[in-house]
mmCIF file of N, CA and C in Angstrom:
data_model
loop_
_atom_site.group_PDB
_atom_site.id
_atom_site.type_symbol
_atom_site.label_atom_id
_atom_site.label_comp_id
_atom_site.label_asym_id
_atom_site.label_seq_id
_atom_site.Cartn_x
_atom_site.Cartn_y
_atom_site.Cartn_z
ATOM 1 N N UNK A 31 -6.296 -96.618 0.783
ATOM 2 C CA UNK A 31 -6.228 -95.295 1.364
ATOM 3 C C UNK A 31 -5.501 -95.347 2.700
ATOM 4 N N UNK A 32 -4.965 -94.091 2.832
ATOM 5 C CA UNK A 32 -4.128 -94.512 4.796
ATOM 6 C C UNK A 32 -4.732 -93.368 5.227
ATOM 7 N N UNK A 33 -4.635 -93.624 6.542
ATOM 8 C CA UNK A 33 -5.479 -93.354 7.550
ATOM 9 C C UNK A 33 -5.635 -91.419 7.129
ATOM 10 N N UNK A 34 -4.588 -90.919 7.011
ATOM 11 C CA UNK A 34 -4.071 -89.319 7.032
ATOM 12 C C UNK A 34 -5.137 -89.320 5.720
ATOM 13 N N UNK A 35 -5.252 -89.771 5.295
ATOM 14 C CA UNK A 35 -6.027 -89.229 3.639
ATOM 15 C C UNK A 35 -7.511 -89.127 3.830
ATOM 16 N N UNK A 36 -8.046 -90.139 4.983
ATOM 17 C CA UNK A 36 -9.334 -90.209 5.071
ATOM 18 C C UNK A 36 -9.918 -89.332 6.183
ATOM 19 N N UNK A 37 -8.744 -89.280 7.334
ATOM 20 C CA UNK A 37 -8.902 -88.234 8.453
ATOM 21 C C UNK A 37 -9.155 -86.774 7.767
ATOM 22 N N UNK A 38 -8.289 -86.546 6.878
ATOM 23 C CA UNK A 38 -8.158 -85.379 6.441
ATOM 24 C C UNK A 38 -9.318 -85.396 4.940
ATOM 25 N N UNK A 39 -9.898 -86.215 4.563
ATOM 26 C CA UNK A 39 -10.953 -85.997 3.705
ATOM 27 C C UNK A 39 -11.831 -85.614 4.958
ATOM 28 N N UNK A 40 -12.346 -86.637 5.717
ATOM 29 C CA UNK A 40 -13.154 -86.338 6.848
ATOM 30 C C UNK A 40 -13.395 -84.449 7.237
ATOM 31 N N UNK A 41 -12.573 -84.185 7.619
ATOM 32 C CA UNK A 41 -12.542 -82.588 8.571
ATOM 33 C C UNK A 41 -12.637 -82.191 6.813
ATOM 34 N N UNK A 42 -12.540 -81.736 5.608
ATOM 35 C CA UNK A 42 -12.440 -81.118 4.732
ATOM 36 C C UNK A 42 -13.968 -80.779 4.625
ATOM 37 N N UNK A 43 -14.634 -82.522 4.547
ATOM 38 C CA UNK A 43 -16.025 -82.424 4.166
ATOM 39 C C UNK A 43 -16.702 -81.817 5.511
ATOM 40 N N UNK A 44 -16.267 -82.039 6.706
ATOM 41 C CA UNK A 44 -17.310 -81.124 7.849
ATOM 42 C C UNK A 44 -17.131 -79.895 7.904
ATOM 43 N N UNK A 45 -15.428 -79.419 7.206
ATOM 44 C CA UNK A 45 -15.525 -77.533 6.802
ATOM 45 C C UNK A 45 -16.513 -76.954 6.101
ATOM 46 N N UNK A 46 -16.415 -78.165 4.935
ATOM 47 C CA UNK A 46 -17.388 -77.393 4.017
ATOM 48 C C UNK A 46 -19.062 -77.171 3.897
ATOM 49 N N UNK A 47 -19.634 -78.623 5.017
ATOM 50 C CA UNK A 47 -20.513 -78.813 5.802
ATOM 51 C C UNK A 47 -21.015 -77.504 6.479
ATOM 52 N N UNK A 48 -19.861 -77.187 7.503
ATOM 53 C CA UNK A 48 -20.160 -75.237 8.120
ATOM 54 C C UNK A 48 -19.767 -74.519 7.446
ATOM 55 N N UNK A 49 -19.410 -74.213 6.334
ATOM 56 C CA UNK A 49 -19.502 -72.672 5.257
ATOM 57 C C UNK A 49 -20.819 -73.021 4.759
ATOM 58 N N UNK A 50 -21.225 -74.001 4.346
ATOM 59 C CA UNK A 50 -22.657 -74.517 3.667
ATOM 60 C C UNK A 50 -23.795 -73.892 4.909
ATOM 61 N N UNK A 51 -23.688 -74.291 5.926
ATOM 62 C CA UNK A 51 -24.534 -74.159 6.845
ATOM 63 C C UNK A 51 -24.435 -72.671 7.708
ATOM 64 N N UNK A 52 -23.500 -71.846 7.490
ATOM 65 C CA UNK A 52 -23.291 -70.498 7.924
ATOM 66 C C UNK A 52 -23.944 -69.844 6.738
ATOM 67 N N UNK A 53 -23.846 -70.003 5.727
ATOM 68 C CA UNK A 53 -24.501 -69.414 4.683
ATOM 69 C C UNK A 53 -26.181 -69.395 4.528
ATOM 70 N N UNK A 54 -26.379 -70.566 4.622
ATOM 71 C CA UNK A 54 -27.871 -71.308 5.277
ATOM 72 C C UNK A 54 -28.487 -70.338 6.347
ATOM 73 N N UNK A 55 -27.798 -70.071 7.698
ATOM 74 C CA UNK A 55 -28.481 -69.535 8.585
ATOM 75 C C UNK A 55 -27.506 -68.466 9.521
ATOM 76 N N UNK A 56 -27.645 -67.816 8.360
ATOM 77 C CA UNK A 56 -26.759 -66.576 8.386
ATOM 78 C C UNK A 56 -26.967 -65.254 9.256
ATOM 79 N N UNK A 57 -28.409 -65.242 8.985
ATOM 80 C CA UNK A 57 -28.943 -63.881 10.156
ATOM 81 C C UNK A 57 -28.869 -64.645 11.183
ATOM 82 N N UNK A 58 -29.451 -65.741 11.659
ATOM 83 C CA UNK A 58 -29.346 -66.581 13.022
ATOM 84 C C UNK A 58 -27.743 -66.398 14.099
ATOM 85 N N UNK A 59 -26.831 -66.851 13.173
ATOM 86 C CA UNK A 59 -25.500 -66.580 13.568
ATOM 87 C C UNK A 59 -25.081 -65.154 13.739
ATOM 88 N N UNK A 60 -25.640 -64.222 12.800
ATOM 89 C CA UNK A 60 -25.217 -62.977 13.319
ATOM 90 C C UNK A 60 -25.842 -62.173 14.182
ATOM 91 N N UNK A 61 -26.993 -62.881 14.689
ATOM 92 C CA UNK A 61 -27.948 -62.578 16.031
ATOM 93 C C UNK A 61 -26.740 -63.392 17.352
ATOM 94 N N UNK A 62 -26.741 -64.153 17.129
ATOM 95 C CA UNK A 62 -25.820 -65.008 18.023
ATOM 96 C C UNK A 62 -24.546 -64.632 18.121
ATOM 97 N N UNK A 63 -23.578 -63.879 17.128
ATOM 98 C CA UNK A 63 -22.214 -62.904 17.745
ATOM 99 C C UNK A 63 -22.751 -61.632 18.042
ATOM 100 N N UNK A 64 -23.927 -61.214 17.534
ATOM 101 C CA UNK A 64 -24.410 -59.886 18.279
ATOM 102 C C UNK A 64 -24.621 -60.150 19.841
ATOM 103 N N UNK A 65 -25.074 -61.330 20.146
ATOM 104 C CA UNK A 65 -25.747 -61.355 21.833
ATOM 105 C C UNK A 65 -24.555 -61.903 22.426
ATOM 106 N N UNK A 66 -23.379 -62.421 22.148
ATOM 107 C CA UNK A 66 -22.182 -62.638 22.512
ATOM 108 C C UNK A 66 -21.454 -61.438 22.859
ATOM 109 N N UNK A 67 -21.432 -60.954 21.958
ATOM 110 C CA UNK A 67 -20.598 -59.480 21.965
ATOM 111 C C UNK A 67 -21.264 -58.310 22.811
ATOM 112 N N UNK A 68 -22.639 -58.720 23.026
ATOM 113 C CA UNK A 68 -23.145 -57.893 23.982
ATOM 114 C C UNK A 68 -22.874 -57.843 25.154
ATOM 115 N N UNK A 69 -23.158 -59.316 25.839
ATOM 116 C CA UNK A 69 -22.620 -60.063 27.450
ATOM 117 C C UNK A 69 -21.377 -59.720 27.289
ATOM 118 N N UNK A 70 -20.004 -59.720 26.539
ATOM 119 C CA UNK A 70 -19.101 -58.915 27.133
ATOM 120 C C UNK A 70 -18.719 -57.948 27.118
ATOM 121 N N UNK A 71 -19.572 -56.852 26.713
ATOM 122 C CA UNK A 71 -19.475 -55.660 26.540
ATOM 123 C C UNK A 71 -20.017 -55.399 28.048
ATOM 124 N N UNK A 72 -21.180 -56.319 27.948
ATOM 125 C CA UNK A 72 -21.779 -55.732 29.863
ATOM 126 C C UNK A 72 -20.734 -56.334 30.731
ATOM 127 N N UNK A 73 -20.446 -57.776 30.733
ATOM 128 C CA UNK A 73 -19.460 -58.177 31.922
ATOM 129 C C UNK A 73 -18.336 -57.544 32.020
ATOM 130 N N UNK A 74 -17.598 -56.644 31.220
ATOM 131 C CA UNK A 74 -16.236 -55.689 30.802
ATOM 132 C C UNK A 74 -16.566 -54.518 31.381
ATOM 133 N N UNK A 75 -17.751 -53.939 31.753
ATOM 134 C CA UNK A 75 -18.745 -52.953 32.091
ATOM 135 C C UNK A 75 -18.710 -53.386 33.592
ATOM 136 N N UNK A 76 -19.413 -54.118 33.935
ATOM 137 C CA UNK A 76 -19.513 -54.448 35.527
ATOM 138 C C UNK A 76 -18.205 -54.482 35.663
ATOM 139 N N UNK A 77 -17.082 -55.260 35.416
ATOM 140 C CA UNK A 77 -15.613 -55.698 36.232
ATOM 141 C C UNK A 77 -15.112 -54.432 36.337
ATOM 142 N N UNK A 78 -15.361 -53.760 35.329
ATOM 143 C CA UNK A 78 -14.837 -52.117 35.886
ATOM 144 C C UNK A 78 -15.278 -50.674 36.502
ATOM 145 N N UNK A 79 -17.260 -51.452 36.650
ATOM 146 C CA UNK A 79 -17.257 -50.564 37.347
ATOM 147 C C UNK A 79 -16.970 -51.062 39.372
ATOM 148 N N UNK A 80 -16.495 -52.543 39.260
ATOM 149 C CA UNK A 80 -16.108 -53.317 40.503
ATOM 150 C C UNK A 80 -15.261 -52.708 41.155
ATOM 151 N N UNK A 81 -14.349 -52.661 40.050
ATOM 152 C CA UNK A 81 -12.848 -52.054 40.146
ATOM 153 C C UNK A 81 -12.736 -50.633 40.749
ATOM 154 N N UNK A 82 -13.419 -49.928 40.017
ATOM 155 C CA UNK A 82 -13.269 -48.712 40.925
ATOM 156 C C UNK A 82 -13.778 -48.630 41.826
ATOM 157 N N UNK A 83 -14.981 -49.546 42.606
ATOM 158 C CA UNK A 83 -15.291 -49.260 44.063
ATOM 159 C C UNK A 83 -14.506 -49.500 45.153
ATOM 160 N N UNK A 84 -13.799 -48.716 45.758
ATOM 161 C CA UNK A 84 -13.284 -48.568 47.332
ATOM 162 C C UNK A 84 -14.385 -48.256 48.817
ATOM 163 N N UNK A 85 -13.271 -49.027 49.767
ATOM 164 C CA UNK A 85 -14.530 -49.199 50.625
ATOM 165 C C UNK A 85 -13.546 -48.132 51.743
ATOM 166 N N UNK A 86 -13.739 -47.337 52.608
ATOM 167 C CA UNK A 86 -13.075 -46.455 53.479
ATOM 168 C C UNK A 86 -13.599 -47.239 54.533
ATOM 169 N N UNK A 87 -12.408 -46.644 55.706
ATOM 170 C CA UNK A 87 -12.376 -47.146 56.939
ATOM 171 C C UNK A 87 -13.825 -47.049 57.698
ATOM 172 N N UNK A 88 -14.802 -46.159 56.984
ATOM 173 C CA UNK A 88 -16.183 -45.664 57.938
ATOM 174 C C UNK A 88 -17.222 -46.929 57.002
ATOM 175 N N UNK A 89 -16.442 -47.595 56.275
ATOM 176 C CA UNK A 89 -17.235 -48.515 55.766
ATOM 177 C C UNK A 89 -18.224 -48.571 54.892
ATOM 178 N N UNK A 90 -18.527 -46.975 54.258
ATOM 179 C CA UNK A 90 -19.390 -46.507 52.604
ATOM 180 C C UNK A 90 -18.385 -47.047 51.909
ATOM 181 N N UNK A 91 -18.925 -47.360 50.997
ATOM 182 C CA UNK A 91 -18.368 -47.054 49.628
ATOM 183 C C UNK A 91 -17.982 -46.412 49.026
ATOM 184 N N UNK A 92 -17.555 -45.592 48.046
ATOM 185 C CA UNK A 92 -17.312 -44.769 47.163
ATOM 186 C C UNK A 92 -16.457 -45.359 45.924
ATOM 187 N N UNK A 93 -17.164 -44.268 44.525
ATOM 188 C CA UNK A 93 -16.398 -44.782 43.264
ATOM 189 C C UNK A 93 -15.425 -44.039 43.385
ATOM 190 N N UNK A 94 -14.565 -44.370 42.762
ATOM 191 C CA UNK A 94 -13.368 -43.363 42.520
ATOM 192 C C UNK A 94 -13.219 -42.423 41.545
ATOM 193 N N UNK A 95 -12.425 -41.522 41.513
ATOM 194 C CA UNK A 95 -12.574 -40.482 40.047
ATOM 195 C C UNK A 95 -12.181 -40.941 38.986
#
């Protein structure tokens, strides 16, 4: 066997290893891109509501329109 045949058996069998194992624990993972997708829905949320705060020369704050 040369090396390319066994490297590449290698990664074939650990693909099929995670379709086996996504299937396995399937609600788990889709709890886990749900709480992913959440944190950047909030951090995308904060950076813009950052963004619109201006600070005036009297030194309040204010959002912008």
């Amino acid at each position: 066997m040369t090396t390319k045949f066994v490297i590449q058996t290698i990664i074939e069998i650990a693909l099929l290893g995670a379709v086996i194992l996504s299937f396995w624990k399937e609600k788990a993972l889709i709890a886990f891109e749900d709480k992913i997708a959440e944190k950047i829905r909030s951090r995308r949320k904060t950076r813009a509501a950052e963004k619109s705060f201006v600070v005036h020369k009297g030194g309040r704050g204010a959002h912008c329109a």
